[in-house]
Amino acid sequence: EPWKTNLKMMNFLACVAARKRDQSTVAKTKVLFCGSEFPLACENTSKELLEDHGIQVSSCARENVADEIRDAHVAIPLMSRLDESILCKAGELKLIIQFGVGLEGVDVDAATRAKIPVSNIRSEGTGNAASCAEHAIYLMLALLRDQSGMHASVEKQLLGQPAGRVLLGSNVLLVGYGGIGKELAPRLAPFGVTLSAVRKSPWPTGDDVEKCGTLSHKGGPDDLPEMLSKTDIVVLTCVLNESTRGMVNDEFLSALKPGAWLVNVARGPLMDYDAVLRALDNGQLAGVATDVTWTEPINPTDQFAAHPKVIVTPHIAGVTNLSYETMAKILGEEIRRIHRREPPSRQVNGF
C-alpha cells in the first residue's frame, strides 16, 4: 500500500540523516604531530588508530604549525615550540600531549590560561626509559673503545688498534635519578662499576631503599663537586629546567676528575657549549658522547659535532620498537578519550 511505501521511505531517510549526523560528529577529531622529526611516532600512532573512524592523524613541518594547529583537537609538540602566540590560534585544541616526557617547548602556563590540558607519557614502564638506559651504555662503550679510532683503523686497514678501555672498575656518576637512572643502574652493575648518583629530590627511605640497591653512594646537589672529583664517567639523566640549564659549565667541569668522559641522554642545553669545548681541548674531558645537542638537528660541520673526541647520535636513545609501540598505544587511548569528549587520564597542569 502507498502509505507503507511512504513510511519505509521516511524511515530510510531518517536513518540516512542520523548516520550523517553521527559521521559529522565523529569526523571532527584532528590529531597534529607538530613537526616532521621523529616520523615513526606519527606512523605508529596512525597504525594504532587505523580502525578508529573519524580520527585524522597528520603531521606538518615546524614552520607550518601555526597554520595547521588552528583546527587541531590534539597536538603532539615533538620538537616544536607551542607558546602563547601559537596557542592563541588553536581554537579547537582539547589536548597537548607529548610523545614522550619532555615538555620544555610547551608554554604550560599559557595552555593553562587557555584551559587546554597538557600531558605527557611517563618514561617508566613504557620502554622509553629502558631504551634510553641501553643507549647510555652504548655511548659509554663507544667512548671507551674509541669508536672514531676504530673507524679510522678500518679505513686504513690497520689491525690491533686503537687500544680501548673497559668499564670494569670505573666510577660512574649518574646526574639525575628518575626514570632513566633507575633503569640504567641495574644494567650497569654487571659491568663491575662503582655506581653513584646525585639528584635534587629526597632519596627514598624504608622499603623504597631497595630500588637504589646498586648504588654505592647517593648524594644531593651539595655533594656534587666531591662526587665529580672521583668520577671516571658522568652520565646526564636529569630533566631540563631553569635550574639545570647550562649546569655542565666551567665550575662543573673543573670539579670533574681530569680525563673523565661525559655521556648525555637527557637534553643538550644541560651542557654549556663553550665550557664543554674548552674542556675537550684542554684534556679535562677525554671525550663526550651525546644523543642530544643544543640545536637539533646539529650541523655536522659544527665544531662540537666535528670534534675528534665527540660522538653524536641523532636523538634516538628512546626510539626503539618497544618504546614506540607502547607509547603509540598510550597516546592512542588518550586520543580516543578526547574523541569521546572525555578528559585526559592525566595532565600536568591543573584548572
mmCIF file of C-alpha atoms in Angstrom:
data_model
loop_
_atom_site.group_PDB
_atom_site.id
_atom_site.type_symbol
_atom_site.label_atom_id
_atom_site.label_comp_id
_atom_site.label_asym_id
_atom_site.label_seq_id
_atom_site.Cartn_x
_atom_site.Cartn_y
_atom_site.Cartn_z
ATOM 1 C CA GLU A 1 0.000 0.000 0.000
ATOM 2 C CA PRO A 2 1.181 3.553 -0.691
ATOM 3 C CA TRP A 3 1.238 4.607 2.962
ATOM 4 C CA LYS A 4 3.539 1.674 3.796
ATOM 5 C CA THR A 5 5.920 2.636 0.994
ATOM 6 C CA ASN A 6 5.962 6.218 2.238
ATOM 7 C CA LEU A 7 6.625 5.052 5.799
ATOM 8 C CA LYS A 8 9.567 2.907 4.654
ATOM 9 C CA MET A 9 10.976 5.855 2.702
ATOM 10 C CA MET A 10 10.601 8.144 5.707
ATOM 11 C CA ASN A 11 12.355 5.623 7.940
ATOM 12 C CA PHE A 12 15.151 5.231 5.392
ATOM 13 C CA LEU A 13 15.620 8.988 5.092
ATOM 14 C CA ALA A 14 15.639 9.309 8.896
ATOM 15 C CA CYS A 15 18.355 6.647 9.148
ATOM 16 C CA VAL A 16 20.437 8.393 6.478
ATOM 17 C CA ALA A 17 20.081 11.722 8.286
ATOM 18 C CA ALA A 18 21.040 10.137 11.630
ATOM 19 C CA ARG A 19 24.076 8.476 10.048
ATOM 20 C CA LYS A 20 25.150 11.797 8.547
ATOM 21 C CA ARG A 21 24.789 13.474 11.942
ATOM 22 C CA ASP A 22 26.862 10.738 13.566
ATOM 23 C CA GLN A 23 29.537 10.966 10.888
ATOM 24 C CA SER A 24 29.710 14.743 11.133
ATOM 25 C CA THR A 25 30.208 14.416 14.899
ATOM 26 C CA VAL A 26 32.783 11.633 14.603
ATOM 27 C CA ALA A 27 34.822 13.285 11.858
ATOM 28 C CA LYS A 28 35.873 16.239 13.971
ATOM 29 C CA THR A 29 38.970 14.909 15.735
ATOM 30 C CA LYS A 30 42.182 16.129 14.136
ATOM 31 C CA VAL A 31 45.469 14.945 15.636
ATOM 32 C CA LEU A 32 48.500 17.016 14.659
ATOM 33 C CA PHE A 33 52.131 15.991 15.050
ATOM 34 C CA CYS A 34 53.892 19.343 15.161
ATOM 35 C CA GLY A 35 56.985 18.698 13.085
ATOM 36 C CA SER A 36 58.378 16.247 10.588
ATOM 37 C CA GLU A 37 61.012 14.965 13.012
ATOM 38 C CA PHE A 38 60.581 11.553 14.671
ATOM 39 C CA PRO A 39 58.394 10.260 11.797
ATOM 40 C CA LEU A 40 57.910 6.848 13.413
ATOM 41 C CA ALA A 41 55.911 8.495 16.207
ATOM 42 C CA CYS A 42 53.252 9.620 13.727
ATOM 43 C CA GLU A 43 53.476 6.351 11.793
ATOM 44 C CA ASN A 44 52.977 4.150 14.866
ATOM 45 C CA THR A 45 50.147 6.312 16.178
ATOM 46 C CA SER A 46 48.413 6.243 12.779
ATOM 47 C CA LYS A 47 48.582 2.441 12.798
ATOM 48 C CA GLU A 48 47.202 2.328 16.335
ATOM 49 C CA LEU A 49 44.212 4.473 15.315
ATOM 50 C CA LEU A 50 43.685 2.932 11.880
ATOM 51 C CA GLU A 51 40.324 1.388 12.814
ATOM 52 C CA ASP A 52 39.071 4.470 14.681
ATOM 53 C CA HIS A 53 36.858 6.176 12.139
ATOM 54 C CA GLY A 54 36.714 9.914 12.397
ATOM 55 C CA ILE A 55 40.163 10.377 13.905
ATOM 56 C CA GLN A 56 42.510 12.033 11.446
ATOM 57 C CA VAL A 57 46.265 11.835 12.192
ATOM 58 C CA SER A 58 48.584 14.150 10.309
ATOM 59 C CA SER A 59 51.919 15.915 10.636
ATOM 60 C CA CYS A 60 53.387 19.138 9.355
ATOM 61 C CA ALA A 61 56.748 20.882 9.254
ATOM 62 C CA ARG A 62 57.632 23.054 12.227
ATOM 63 C CA GLU A 63 57.254 26.240 10.204
ATOM 64 C CA ASN A 64 53.638 25.327 9.342
ATOM 65 C CA VAL A 65 52.440 24.550 12.860
ATOM 66 C CA ALA A 66 50.869 27.994 13.392
ATOM 67 C CA ASP A 67 48.515 27.402 10.440
ATOM 68 C CA GLU A 68 47.859 23.684 10.876
ATOM 69 C CA ILE A 69 47.061 23.911 14.588
ATOM 70 C CA ARG A 70 44.064 26.215 14.009
ATOM 71 C CA ASP A 71 41.605 23.314 13.629
ATOM 72 C CA ALA A 72 43.516 20.635 15.538
ATOM 73 C CA HIS A 73 41.931 18.949 18.556
ATOM 74 C CA VAL A 74 45.047 17.144 19.801
ATOM 75 C CA ALA A 75 48.585 18.478 19.347
ATOM 76 C CA ILE A 76 51.776 16.451 19.816
ATOM 77 C CA PRO A 77 54.546 19.082 20.095
ATOM 78 C CA LEU A 78 57.601 16.906 19.346
ATOM 79 C CA MET A 79 60.411 19.494 18.920
ATOM 80 C CA SER A 80 58.101 22.429 18.125
ATOM 81 C CA ARG A 81 57.644 25.401 20.397
ATOM 82 C CA LEU A 82 53.997 25.811 21.422
ATOM 83 C CA ASP A 83 53.978 29.250 23.008
ATOM 84 C CA GLU A 84 51.167 31.705 23.625
ATOM 85 C CA SER A 85 51.383 33.146 20.093
ATOM 86 C CA ILE A 86 50.736 29.664 18.687
ATOM 87 C CA LEU A 87 48.186 28.552 21.256
ATOM 88 C CA CYS A 88 46.036 31.651 20.785
ATOM 89 C CA LYS A 89 45.376 30.430 17.230
ATOM 90 C CA ALA A 90 44.371 26.929 18.354
ATOM 91 C CA GLY A 91 40.674 27.499 18.871
ATOM 92 C CA GLU A 92 39.695 23.817 18.754
ATOM 93 C CA LEU A 93 42.540 22.374 20.829
ATOM 94 C CA LYS A 94 41.419 19.966 23.565
ATOM 95 C CA LEU A 95 44.762 18.412 24.499
ATOM 96 C CA ILE A 96 48.510 18.902 24.165
ATOM 97 C CA ILE A 97 50.315 15.635 24.789
ATOM 98 C CA GLN A 98 53.959 14.834 24.165
ATOM 99 C CA PHE A 99 55.027 11.595 22.541
ATOM 100 C CA GLY A 100 57.389 11.059 25.459
ATOM 101 C CA VAL A 101 58.306 13.027 28.544
ATOM 102 C CA GLY A 102 59.790 16.372 27.532
ATOM 103 C CA LEU A 103 57.524 19.422 27.674
ATOM 104 C CA GLU A 104 60.253 22.070 27.542
ATOM 105 C CA GLY A 105 58.839 23.506 24.327
ATOM 106 C CA VAL A 106 55.305 23.926 25.686
ATOM 107 C CA ASP A 107 54.226 27.110 27.440
ATOM 108 C CA VAL A 108 52.257 25.265 30.106
ATOM 109 C CA ASP A 109 51.134 28.493 31.785
ATOM 110 C CA ALA A 110 49.696 29.795 28.521
ATOM 111 C CA ALA A 111 47.930 26.479 27.931
ATOM 112 C CA THR A 112 46.504 26.605 31.446
ATOM 113 C CA ARG A 113 45.165 30.121 30.883
ATOM 114 C CA ALA A 114 43.533 28.849 27.691
ATOM 115 C CA LYS A 115 42.083 25.856 29.587
ATOM 116 C CA ILE A 116 43.990 23.379 27.417
ATOM 117 C CA PRO A 117 45.087 20.215 29.263
ATOM 118 C CA VAL A 118 48.774 19.374 28.905
ATOM 119 C CA SER A 119 50.035 15.837 29.322
ATOM 120 C CA ASN A 120 52.959 13.565 28.506
ATOM 121 C CA ILE A 121 53.878 9.891 28.584
ATOM 122 C CA ARG A 122 55.916 8.671 31.524
ATOM 123 C CA SER A 123 59.290 7.140 30.752
ATOM 124 C CA GLU A 124 58.960 4.381 33.344
ATOM 125 C CA GLY A 125 57.053 1.286 32.318
ATOM 126 C CA THR A 126 56.717 2.362 28.686
ATOM 127 C CA GLY A 127 60.045 1.124 27.314
ATOM 128 C CA ASN A 128 61.264 4.689 26.884
ATOM 129 C CA ALA A 129 63.477 4.814 29.979
ATOM 130 C CA ALA A 130 64.760 1.302 29.365
ATOM 131 C CA SER A 131 65.643 2.186 25.772
ATOM 132 C CA CYS A 132 67.477 5.341 26.883
ATOM 133 C CA ALA A 133 69.356 3.347 29.519
ATOM 134 C CA GLU A 134 70.566 0.844 26.922
ATOM 135 C CA HIS A 135 71.660 3.672 24.663
ATOM 136 C CA ALA A 136 73.613 5.272 27.507
ATOM 137 C CA ILE A 137 75.597 2.045 27.863
ATOM 138 C CA TYR A 138 76.188 2.001 24.114
ATOM 139 C CA LEU A 139 77.559 5.561 24.273
ATOM 140 C CA MET A 140 79.829 4.686 27.207
ATOM 141 C CA LEU A 141 81.272 1.717 25.354
ATOM 142 C CA ALA A 142 81.639 3.758 22.155
ATOM 143 C CA LEU A 143 83.731 6.301 24.057
ATOM 144 C CA LEU A 144 85.850 3.830 25.990
ATOM 145 C CA ARG A 145 86.539 1.657 22.940
ATOM 146 C CA ASP A 146 87.240 4.730 20.771
ATOM 147 C CA GLN A 147 84.616 4.324 18.090
ATOM 148 C CA SER A 148 86.139 7.103 15.984
ATOM 149 C CA GLY A 149 89.570 5.490 16.203
ATOM 150 C CA MET A 150 88.187 2.111 15.189
ATOM 151 C CA HIS A 151 86.525 3.629 12.140
ATOM 152 C CA ALA A 152 89.828 5.235 11.161
ATOM 153 C CA SER A 153 91.665 1.917 11.587
ATOM 154 C CA VAL A 154 89.188 0.138 9.321
ATOM 155 C CA GLU A 155 89.640 2.813 6.667
ATOM 156 C CA LYS A 156 93.445 2.487 6.904
ATOM 157 C CA GLN A 157 93.295 -1.326 7.089
ATOM 158 C CA LEU A 158 95.042 -1.332 10.470
ATOM 159 C CA LEU A 159 94.636 -4.217 12.917
ATOM 160 C CA GLY A 160 95.030 -4.306 16.689
ATOM 161 C CA GLN A 161 94.472 -0.584 17.256
ATOM 162 C CA PRO A 162 93.256 1.567 18.856
ATOM 163 C CA ALA A 163 93.541 0.247 22.395
ATOM 164 C CA GLY A 164 90.312 0.568 24.339
ATOM 165 C CA ARG A 165 89.399 0.878 27.980
ATOM 166 C CA VAL A 166 86.999 -1.295 29.958
ATOM 167 C CA LEU A 167 84.041 -0.288 32.066
ATOM 168 C CA LEU A 168 85.232 -2.717 34.726
ATOM 169 C CA GLY A 169 86.465 -0.802 37.741
ATOM 170 C CA SER A 170 85.210 2.591 36.538
ATOM 171 C CA ASN A 171 83.498 5.086 38.820
ATOM 172 C CA VAL A 172 80.248 6.120 37.157
ATOM 173 C CA LEU A 173 78.132 9.024 38.369
ATOM 174 C CA LEU A 174 74.509 9.476 37.316
ATOM 175 C CA VAL A 175 73.365 13.092 37.487
ATOM 176 C CA GLY A 176 69.652 12.652 37.963
ATOM 177 C CA TYR A 177 67.907 9.539 39.221
ATOM 178 C CA GLY A 178 64.476 9.430 37.671
ATOM 179 C CA GLY A 179 63.095 7.023 35.110
ATOM 180 C CA ILE A 180 66.287 6.615 33.078
ATOM 181 C CA GLY A 181 68.591 6.475 36.082
ATOM 182 C CA LYS A 182 66.536 3.751 37.721
ATOM 183 C CA GLU A 183 66.707 1.669 34.537
ATOM 184 C CA LEU A 184 70.388 2.370 33.937
ATOM 185 C CA ALA A 185 71.741 1.495 37.394
ATOM 186 C CA PRO A 186 70.871 -2.241 37.407
ATOM 187 C CA ARG A 187 72.045 -2.591 33.815
ATOM 188 C CA LEU A 188 75.437 -1.111 34.644
ATOM 189 C CA ALA A 189 76.005 -3.168 37.777
ATOM 190 C CA PRO A 190 77.104 -6.376 35.939
ATOM 191 C CA PHE A 191 79.923 -4.423 34.256
ATOM 192 C CA GLY A 192 81.687 -4.197 37.610
ATOM 193 C CA VAL A 193 81.483 -0.429 38.001
ATOM 194 C CA THR A 194 81.237 1.596 41.185
ATOM 195 C CA LEU A 195 77.996 3.451 40.704
ATOM 196 C CA SER A 196 76.875 6.673 42.402
ATOM 197 C CA ALA A 197 74.036 9.086 41.768
ATOM 198 C CA VAL A 198 73.052 12.621 42.701
ATOM 199 C CA ARG A 199 69.644 14.228 42.498
ATOM 200 C CA LYS A 200 67.695 17.168 43.914
ATOM 201 C CA SER A 201 64.715 15.189 45.197
ATOM 202 C CA PRO A 202 64.989 13.436 48.571
ATOM 203 C CA TRP A 203 66.248 9.883 48.392
ATOM 204 C CA PRO A 204 63.753 7.133 49.268
ATOM 205 C CA THR A 205 63.611 5.575 52.683
ATOM 206 C CA GLY A 206 62.096 2.402 54.082
ATOM 207 C CA ASP A 207 61.082 -0.254 51.574
ATOM 208 C CA ASP A 208 61.954 2.009 48.616
ATOM 209 C CA VAL A 209 65.661 1.854 49.533
ATOM 210 C CA GLU A 210 65.867 -1.486 47.699
ATOM 211 C CA LYS A 211 65.269 0.361 44.429
ATOM 212 C CA CYS A 212 68.650 2.025 44.896
ATOM 213 C CA GLY A 213 70.465 -1.184 45.863
ATOM 214 C CA THR A 214 73.036 -0.965 43.072
ATOM 215 C CA LEU A 215 74.233 2.482 44.171
ATOM 216 C CA SER A 216 77.316 2.740 46.342
ATOM 217 C CA HIS A 217 76.693 6.376 47.160
ATOM 218 C CA LYS A 218 73.683 8.681 46.937
ATOM 219 C CA GLY A 219 74.065 12.440 47.115
ATOM 220 C CA GLY A 220 72.331 15.745 46.713
ATOM 221 C CA PRO A 221 73.343 18.989 44.955
ATOM 222 C CA ASP A 222 75.786 19.937 47.734
ATOM 223 C CA ASP A 223 77.631 16.636 47.270
ATOM 224 C CA LEU A 224 78.125 17.076 43.534
ATOM 225 C CA PRO A 225 81.620 18.677 43.490
ATOM 226 C CA GLU A 226 83.145 15.976 45.688
ATOM 227 C CA MET A 227 81.429 13.202 43.743
ATOM 228 C CA LEU A 228 82.623 14.652 40.435
ATOM 229 C CA SER A 229 86.222 14.599 41.645
ATOM 230 C CA LYS A 230 86.074 10.800 41.904
ATOM 231 C CA THR A 231 84.204 10.155 38.671
ATOM 232 C CA ASP A 232 85.529 8.483 35.527
ATOM 233 C CA ILE A 233 82.260 8.686 33.601
ATOM 234 C CA VAL A 234 79.440 11.128 34.300
ATOM 235 C CA VAL A 235 76.043 10.408 32.751
ATOM 236 C CA LEU A 236 73.385 13.105 32.457
ATOM 237 C CA THR A 237 69.920 11.657 33.026
ATOM 238 C CA CYS A 238 68.219 14.654 34.639
ATOM 239 C CA VAL A 239 65.417 16.930 33.461
ATOM 240 C CA LEU A 240 65.994 20.272 31.784
ATOM 241 C CA ASN A 241 64.620 23.283 33.617
ATOM 242 C CA GLU A 242 65.848 26.738 34.527
ATOM 243 C CA SER A 243 67.931 25.403 37.414
ATOM 244 C CA THR A 244 69.682 22.748 35.315
ATOM 245 C CA ARG A 245 70.116 24.662 32.043
ATOM 246 C CA GLY A 246 73.845 25.025 31.394
ATOM 247 C CA MET A 247 74.739 23.125 34.567
ATOM 248 C CA VAL A 248 77.720 21.437 32.883
ATOM 249 C CA ASN A 249 79.723 24.652 32.962
ATOM 250 C CA ASP A 250 83.318 25.569 33.786
ATOM 251 C CA GLU A 251 82.725 25.060 37.506
ATOM 252 C CA PHE A 252 81.146 21.645 36.975
ATOM 253 C CA LEU A 253 83.901 20.513 34.609
ATOM 254 C CA SER A 254 86.769 21.806 36.733
ATOM 255 C CA ALA A 255 85.437 19.750 39.651
ATOM 256 C CA LEU A 256 85.421 16.636 37.470
ATOM 257 C CA LYS A 257 88.271 14.161 37.653
ATOM 258 C CA PRO A 258 90.741 15.108 34.876
ATOM 259 C CA GLY A 259 90.388 12.958 31.771
ATOM 260 C CA ALA A 260 86.839 11.857 32.536
ATOM 261 C CA TRP A 261 84.136 11.116 29.970
ATOM 262 C CA LEU A 262 80.747 12.772 29.652
ATOM 263 C CA VAL A 263 77.621 10.991 28.383
ATOM 264 C CA ASN A 264 74.310 12.778 27.808
ATOM 265 C CA VAL A 265 70.995 11.011 27.161
ATOM 266 C CA ALA A 266 68.877 13.808 28.634
ATOM 267 C CA ARG A 267 68.877 17.255 26.965
ATOM 268 C CA GLY A 268 71.516 19.200 25.053
ATOM 269 C CA PRO A 269 71.126 22.554 26.863
ATOM 270 C CA LEU A 270 72.195 20.905 30.129
ATOM 271 C CA MET A 271 75.698 21.467 28.745
ATOM 272 C CA ASP A 272 77.334 24.868 28.348
ATOM 273 C CA TYR A 273 78.561 24.762 24.752
ATOM 274 C CA ASP A 274 81.732 26.827 25.191
ATOM 275 C CA ALA A 275 82.681 25.238 28.505
ATOM 276 C CA VAL A 276 82.435 21.713 27.086
ATOM 277 C CA LEU A 277 84.548 22.650 24.061
ATOM 278 C CA ARG A 278 87.208 24.162 26.312
ATOM 279 C CA ALA A 279 87.276 21.034 28.474
ATOM 280 C CA LEU A 280 87.673 18.839 25.392
ATOM 281 C CA ASP A 281 90.530 20.946 24.066
ATOM 282 C CA ASN A 282 92.456 21.179 27.353
ATOM 283 C CA GLY A 283 92.035 17.480 28.185
ATOM 284 C CA GLN A 284 89.798 17.913 31.221
ATOM 285 C CA LEU A 285 87.320 15.839 29.251
ATOM 286 C CA ALA A 286 88.655 12.768 27.455
ATOM 287 C CA GLY A 287 85.522 12.631 25.339
ATOM 288 C CA VAL A 288 81.822 13.363 25.060
ATOM 289 C CA ALA A 289 79.079 11.102 23.722
ATOM 290 C CA THR A 290 75.667 12.699 23.451
ATOM 291 C CA ASP A 291 72.316 11.813 21.929
ATOM 292 C CA VAL A 292 71.098 15.403 22.256
ATOM 293 C CA THR A 293 72.507 18.790 21.287
ATOM 294 C CA TRP A 294 71.787 22.488 21.739
ATOM 295 C CA THR A 295 70.188 22.867 18.316
ATOM 296 C CA GLU A 296 68.603 19.831 16.732
ATOM 297 C CA PRO A 297 69.478 18.622 14.245
ATOM 298 C CA ILE A 298 73.031 19.880 14.763
ATOM 299 C CA ASN A 299 75.061 20.944 11.749
ATOM 300 C CA PRO A 300 77.596 18.137 11.144
ATOM 301 C CA THR A 301 80.244 20.787 10.424
ATOM 302 C CA ASP A 302 79.699 22.432 13.821
ATOM 303 C CA GLN A 303 82.980 22.452 15.735
ATOM 304 C CA PHE A 304 81.454 20.394 18.538
ATOM 305 C CA ALA A 305 79.910 17.764 16.239
ATOM 306 C CA ALA A 306 83.112 17.549 14.193
ATOM 307 C CA HIS A 307 85.405 17.348 17.222
ATOM 308 C CA PRO A 308 87.546 14.168 17.181
ATOM 309 C CA LYS A 309 86.695 13.439 20.823
ATOM 310 C CA VAL A 310 82.937 13.713 20.315
ATOM 311 C CA ILE A 311 80.317 11.131 19.364
ATOM 312 C CA VAL A 312 76.853 12.421 18.439
ATOM 313 C CA THR A 313 73.784 10.277 17.804
ATOM 314 C CA PRO A 314 70.581 11.770 16.289
ATOM 315 C CA HIS A 315 68.277 11.864 19.344
ATOM 316 C CA ILE A 316 67.379 8.194 19.040
ATOM 317 C CA ALA A 317 68.007 6.901 22.570
ATOM 318 C CA GLY A 318 64.291 6.363 23.119
ATOM 319 C CA VAL A 319 63.450 5.420 19.542
ATOM 320 C CA THR A 320 63.014 1.640 19.660
ATOM 321 C CA ASN A 321 60.389 -0.896 18.701
ATOM 322 C CA LEU A 322 59.413 -1.393 22.347
ATOM 323 C CA SER A 323 59.063 2.255 23.316
ATOM 324 C CA TYR A 324 57.336 3.450 20.152
ATOM 325 C CA GLU A 325 54.794 0.640 20.029
ATOM 326 C CA THR A 326 53.989 1.090 23.714
ATOM 327 C CA MET A 327 53.790 4.876 23.598
ATOM 328 C CA ALA A 328 51.615 4.760 20.462
ATOM 329 C CA LYS A 329 49.113 2.601 22.357
ATOM 330 C CA ILE A 330 49.100 5.005 25.304
ATOM 331 C CA LEU A 331 48.738 8.006 23.029
ATOM 332 C CA GLY A 332 46.008 6.254 21.080
ATOM 333 C CA GLU A 333 43.964 5.739 24.247
ATOM 334 C CA GLU A 334 44.321 9.397 25.219
ATOM 335 C CA ILE A 335 43.219 10.498 21.742
ATOM 336 C CA ARG A 336 40.199 8.187 21.950
ATOM 337 C CA ARG A 337 39.251 9.815 25.246
ATOM 338 C CA ILE A 338 39.295 13.229 23.592
ATOM 339 C CA HIS A 339 37.351 11.790 20.659
ATOM 340 C CA ARG A 340 34.693 10.636 23.135
ATOM 341 C CA ARG A 341 34.762 14.103 24.705
ATOM 342 C CA GLU A 342 36.260 12.747 27.901
ATOM 343 C CA PRO A 343 39.086 14.431 29.833
ATOM 344 C CA PRO A 344 42.625 13.007 29.539
ATOM 345 C CA SER A 345 43.562 10.346 32.061
ATOM 346 C CA ARG A 346 46.311 12.605 33.457
ATOM 347 C CA GLN A 347 47.553 16.116 32.953
ATOM 348 C CA VAL A 348 50.473 18.151 34.274
ATOM 349 C CA ASN A 349 48.525 21.406 34.565
ATOM 350 C CA GLY A 350 45.545 21.839 36.816
ATOM 351 C CA PHE A 351 42.486 24.054 36.301
#
